[in-house]
PDB file of C-alpha atoms in Angstrom:
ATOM      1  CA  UNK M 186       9.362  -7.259  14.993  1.00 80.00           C
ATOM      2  CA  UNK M 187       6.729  -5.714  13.091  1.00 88.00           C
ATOM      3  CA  UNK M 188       3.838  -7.465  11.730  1.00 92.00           C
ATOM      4  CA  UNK M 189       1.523  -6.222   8.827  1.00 95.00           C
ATOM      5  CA  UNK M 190      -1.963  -7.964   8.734  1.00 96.00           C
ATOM      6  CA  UNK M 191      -4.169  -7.135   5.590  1.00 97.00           C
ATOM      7  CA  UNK M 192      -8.110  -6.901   5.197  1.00 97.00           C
ATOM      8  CA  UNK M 193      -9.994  -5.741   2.182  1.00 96.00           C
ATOM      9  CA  UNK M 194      -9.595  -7.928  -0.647  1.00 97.00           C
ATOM     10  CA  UNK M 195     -12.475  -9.304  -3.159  1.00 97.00           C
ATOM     11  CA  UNK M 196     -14.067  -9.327  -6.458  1.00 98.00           C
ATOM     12  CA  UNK M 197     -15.538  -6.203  -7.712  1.00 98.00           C
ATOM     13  CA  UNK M 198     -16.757  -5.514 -11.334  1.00 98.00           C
ATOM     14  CA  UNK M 199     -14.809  -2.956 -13.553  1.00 98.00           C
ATOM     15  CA  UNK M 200     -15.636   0.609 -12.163  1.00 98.00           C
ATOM     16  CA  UNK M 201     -16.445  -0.296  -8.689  1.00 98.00           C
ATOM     17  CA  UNK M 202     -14.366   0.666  -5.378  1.00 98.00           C
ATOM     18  CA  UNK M 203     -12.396  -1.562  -2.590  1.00 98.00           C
ATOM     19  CA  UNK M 204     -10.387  -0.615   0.350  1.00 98.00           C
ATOM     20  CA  UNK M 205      -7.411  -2.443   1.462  1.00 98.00           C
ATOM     21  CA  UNK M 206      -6.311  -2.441   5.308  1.00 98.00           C
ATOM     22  CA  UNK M 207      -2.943  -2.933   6.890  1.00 97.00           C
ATOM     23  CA  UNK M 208      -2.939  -3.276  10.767  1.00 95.00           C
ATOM     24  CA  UNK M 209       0.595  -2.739  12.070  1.00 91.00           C
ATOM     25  CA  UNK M 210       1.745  -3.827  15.283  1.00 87.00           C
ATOM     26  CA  UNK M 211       4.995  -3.806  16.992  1.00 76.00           C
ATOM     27  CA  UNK M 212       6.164  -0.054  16.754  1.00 68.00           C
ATOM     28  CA  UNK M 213       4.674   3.154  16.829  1.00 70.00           C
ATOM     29  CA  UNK M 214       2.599   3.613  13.944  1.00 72.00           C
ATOM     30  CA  UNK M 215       3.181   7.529  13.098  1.00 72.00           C
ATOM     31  CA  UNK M 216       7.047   6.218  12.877  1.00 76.00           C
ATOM     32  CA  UNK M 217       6.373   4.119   9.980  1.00 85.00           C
ATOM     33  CA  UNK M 218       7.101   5.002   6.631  1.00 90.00           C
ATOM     34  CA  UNK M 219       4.203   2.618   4.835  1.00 94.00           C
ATOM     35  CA  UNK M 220       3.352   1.673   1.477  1.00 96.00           C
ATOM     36  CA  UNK M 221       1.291  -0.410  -0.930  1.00 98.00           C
ATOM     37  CA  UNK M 222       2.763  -3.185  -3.840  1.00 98.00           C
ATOM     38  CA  UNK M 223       1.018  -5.317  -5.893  1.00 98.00           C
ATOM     39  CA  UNK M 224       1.604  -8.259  -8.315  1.00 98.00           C
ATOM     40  CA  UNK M 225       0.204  -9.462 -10.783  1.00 98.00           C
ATOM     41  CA  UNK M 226       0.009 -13.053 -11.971  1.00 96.00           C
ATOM     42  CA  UNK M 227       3.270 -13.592 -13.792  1.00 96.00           C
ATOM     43  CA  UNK M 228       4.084 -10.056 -13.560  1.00 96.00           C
ATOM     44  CA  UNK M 229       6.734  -8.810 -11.070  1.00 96.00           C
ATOM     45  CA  UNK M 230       6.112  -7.064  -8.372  1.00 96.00           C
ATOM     46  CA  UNK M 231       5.145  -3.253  -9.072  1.00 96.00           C
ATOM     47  CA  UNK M 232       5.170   0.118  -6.366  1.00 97.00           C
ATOM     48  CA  UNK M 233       1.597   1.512  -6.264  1.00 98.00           C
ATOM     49  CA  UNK M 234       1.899   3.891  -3.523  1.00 97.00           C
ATOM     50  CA  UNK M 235       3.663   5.251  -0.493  1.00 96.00           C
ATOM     51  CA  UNK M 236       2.952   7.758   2.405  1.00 94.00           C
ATOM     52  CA  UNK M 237       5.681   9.306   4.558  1.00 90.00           C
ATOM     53  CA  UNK M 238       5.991   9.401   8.731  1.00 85.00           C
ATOM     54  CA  UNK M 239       3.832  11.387   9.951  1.00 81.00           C
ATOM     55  CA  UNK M 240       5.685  14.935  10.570  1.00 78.00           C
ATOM     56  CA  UNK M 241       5.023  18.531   9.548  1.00 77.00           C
ATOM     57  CA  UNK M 242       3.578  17.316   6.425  1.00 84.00           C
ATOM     58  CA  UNK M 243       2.603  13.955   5.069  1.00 87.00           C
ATOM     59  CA  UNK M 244       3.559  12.850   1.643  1.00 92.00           C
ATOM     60  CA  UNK M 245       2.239  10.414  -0.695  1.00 95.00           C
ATOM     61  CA  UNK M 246       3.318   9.286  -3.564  1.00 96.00           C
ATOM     62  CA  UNK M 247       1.960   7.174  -6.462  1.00 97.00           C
ATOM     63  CA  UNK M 248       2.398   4.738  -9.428  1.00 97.00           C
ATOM     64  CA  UNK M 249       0.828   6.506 -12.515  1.00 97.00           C
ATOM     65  CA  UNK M 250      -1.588   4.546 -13.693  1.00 97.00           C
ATOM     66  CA  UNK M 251      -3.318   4.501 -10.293  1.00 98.00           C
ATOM     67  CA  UNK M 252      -3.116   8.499  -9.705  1.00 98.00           C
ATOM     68  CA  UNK M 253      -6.708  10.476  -9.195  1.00 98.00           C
ATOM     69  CA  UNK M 254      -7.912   6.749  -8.404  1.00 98.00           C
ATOM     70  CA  UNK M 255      -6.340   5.266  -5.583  1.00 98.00           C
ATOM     71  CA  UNK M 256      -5.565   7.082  -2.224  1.00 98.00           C
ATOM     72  CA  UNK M 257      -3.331   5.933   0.316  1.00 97.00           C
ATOM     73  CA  UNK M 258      -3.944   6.633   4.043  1.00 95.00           C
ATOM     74  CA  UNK M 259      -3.293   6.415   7.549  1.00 92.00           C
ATOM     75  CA  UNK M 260      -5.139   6.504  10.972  1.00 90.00           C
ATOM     76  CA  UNK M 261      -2.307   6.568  13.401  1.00 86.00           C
ATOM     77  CA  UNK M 262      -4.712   5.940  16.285  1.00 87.00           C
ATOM     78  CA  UNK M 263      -6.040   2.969  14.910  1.00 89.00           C
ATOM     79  CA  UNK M 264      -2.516   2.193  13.770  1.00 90.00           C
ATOM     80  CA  UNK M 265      -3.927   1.271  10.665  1.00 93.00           C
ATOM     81  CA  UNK M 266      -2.738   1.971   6.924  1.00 95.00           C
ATOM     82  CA  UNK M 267      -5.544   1.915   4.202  1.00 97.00           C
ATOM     83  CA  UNK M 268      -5.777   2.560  -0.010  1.00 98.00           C
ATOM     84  CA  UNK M 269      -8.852   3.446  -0.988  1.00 98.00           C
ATOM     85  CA  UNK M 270      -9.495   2.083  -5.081  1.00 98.00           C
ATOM     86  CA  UNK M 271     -11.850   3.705  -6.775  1.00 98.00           C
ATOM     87  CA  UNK M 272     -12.710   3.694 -10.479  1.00 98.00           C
ATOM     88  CA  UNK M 273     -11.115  -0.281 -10.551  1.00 98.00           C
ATOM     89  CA  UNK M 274     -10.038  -1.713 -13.756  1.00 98.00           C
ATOM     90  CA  UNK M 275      -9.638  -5.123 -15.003  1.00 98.00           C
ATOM     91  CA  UNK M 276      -5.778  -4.403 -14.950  1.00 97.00           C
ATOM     92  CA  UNK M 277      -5.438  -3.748 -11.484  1.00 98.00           C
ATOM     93  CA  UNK M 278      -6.169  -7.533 -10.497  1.00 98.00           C
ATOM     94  CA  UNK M 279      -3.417  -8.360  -8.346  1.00 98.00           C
ATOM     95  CA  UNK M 280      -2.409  -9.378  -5.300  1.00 98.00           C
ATOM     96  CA  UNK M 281      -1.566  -6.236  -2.884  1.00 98.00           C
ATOM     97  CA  UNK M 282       1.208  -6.420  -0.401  1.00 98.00           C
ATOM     98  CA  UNK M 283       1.499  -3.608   2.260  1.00 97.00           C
ATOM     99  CA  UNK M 284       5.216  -2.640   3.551  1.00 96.00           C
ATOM    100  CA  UNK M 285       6.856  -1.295   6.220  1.00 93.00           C
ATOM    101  CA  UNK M 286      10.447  -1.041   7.371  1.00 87.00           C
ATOM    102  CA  UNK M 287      12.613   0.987   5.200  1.00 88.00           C
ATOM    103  CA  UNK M 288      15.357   3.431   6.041  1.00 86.00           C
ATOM    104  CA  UNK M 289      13.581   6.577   3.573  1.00 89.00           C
ATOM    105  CA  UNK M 290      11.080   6.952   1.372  1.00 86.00           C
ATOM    106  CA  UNK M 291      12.769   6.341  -1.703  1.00 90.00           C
ATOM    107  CA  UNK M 292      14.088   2.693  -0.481  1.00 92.00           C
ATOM    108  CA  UNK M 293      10.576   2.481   0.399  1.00 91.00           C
ATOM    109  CA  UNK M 294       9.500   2.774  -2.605  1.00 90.00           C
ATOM    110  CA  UNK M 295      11.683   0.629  -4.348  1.00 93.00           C
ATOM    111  CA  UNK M 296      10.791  -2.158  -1.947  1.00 93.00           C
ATOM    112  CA  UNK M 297      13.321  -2.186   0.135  1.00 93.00           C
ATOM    113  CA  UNK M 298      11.934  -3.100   3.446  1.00 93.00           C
ATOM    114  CA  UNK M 299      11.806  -5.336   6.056  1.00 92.00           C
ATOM    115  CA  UNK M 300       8.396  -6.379   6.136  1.00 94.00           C
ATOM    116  CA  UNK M 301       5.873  -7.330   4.383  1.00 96.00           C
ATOM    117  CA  UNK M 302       1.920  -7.699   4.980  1.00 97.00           C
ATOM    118  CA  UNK M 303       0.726 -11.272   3.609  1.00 97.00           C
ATOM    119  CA  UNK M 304      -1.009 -10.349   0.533  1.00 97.00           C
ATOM    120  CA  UNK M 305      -4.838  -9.499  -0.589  1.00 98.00           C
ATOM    121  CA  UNK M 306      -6.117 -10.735  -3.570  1.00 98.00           C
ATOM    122  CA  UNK M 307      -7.910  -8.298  -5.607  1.00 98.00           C
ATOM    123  CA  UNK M 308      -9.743  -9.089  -8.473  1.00 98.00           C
ATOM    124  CA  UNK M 309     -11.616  -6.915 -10.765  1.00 98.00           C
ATOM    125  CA  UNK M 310     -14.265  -8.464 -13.257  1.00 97.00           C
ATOM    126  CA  UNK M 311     -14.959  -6.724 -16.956  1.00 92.00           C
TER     127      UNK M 311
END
């Protein structure tokens, strides 16, 4: 079993920054393909962003809309997987999901995975 626990969540005003945390237990970290989802009330579910195992090179990948402001992360030691928001707009209010657990990147990013992280509310204030 592998168990996501997210940190990070609040209120900010439109403009500001937040950074979400996922803690991963249960396997080792630089194994895990990771990622970030969010949703939006009454809106499905939506990718944001995705980084690869850790190997020769580390890739990311994001949703458009959140490209040149969010960054996703990772601090294997800490086993730790973190998205830095910057430049926060009232339109990325959400709850955020972390994920872990998929058999590539691409199912990854579709959200096909095993696990999920239990949510953090973001909200962002005009």
């Amino acid at each position: 079993q592998v168990q996501l626990v997210e940190s990070g969540g609040g209120l900010v005003q439109a403009g500001g920054s937040l950074r979400l945390s996922c803690a991963a237990s249960g396997r080792t970290f630089s194994n895990y393909r990771m990622g970030w989802f969010r949703q939006a009330a009454g809106k499905e579910r939506e990718f944001v962003a995705s980084i690869s195992r850790t190997g020769i090179t580390t890739t990311t990948y994001y949703l458009d809309s959140v490209k040149g402001r969010f960054t996703i992360s990772r601090d294997n030691a800490k086993n730790t997987l973190y998205l830095q928001m910057n430049s926060l707009r009232p339109d990325d209010t959400a709850v955020y999901y972390c994920a872990t657990g998929a058999i590539s990147t691409r199912r990854l990013n579709r959200g096909d995975v095993d696990y999920w992280g239990q949510g953090a509310q973001v909200t962002v204030s005009s």
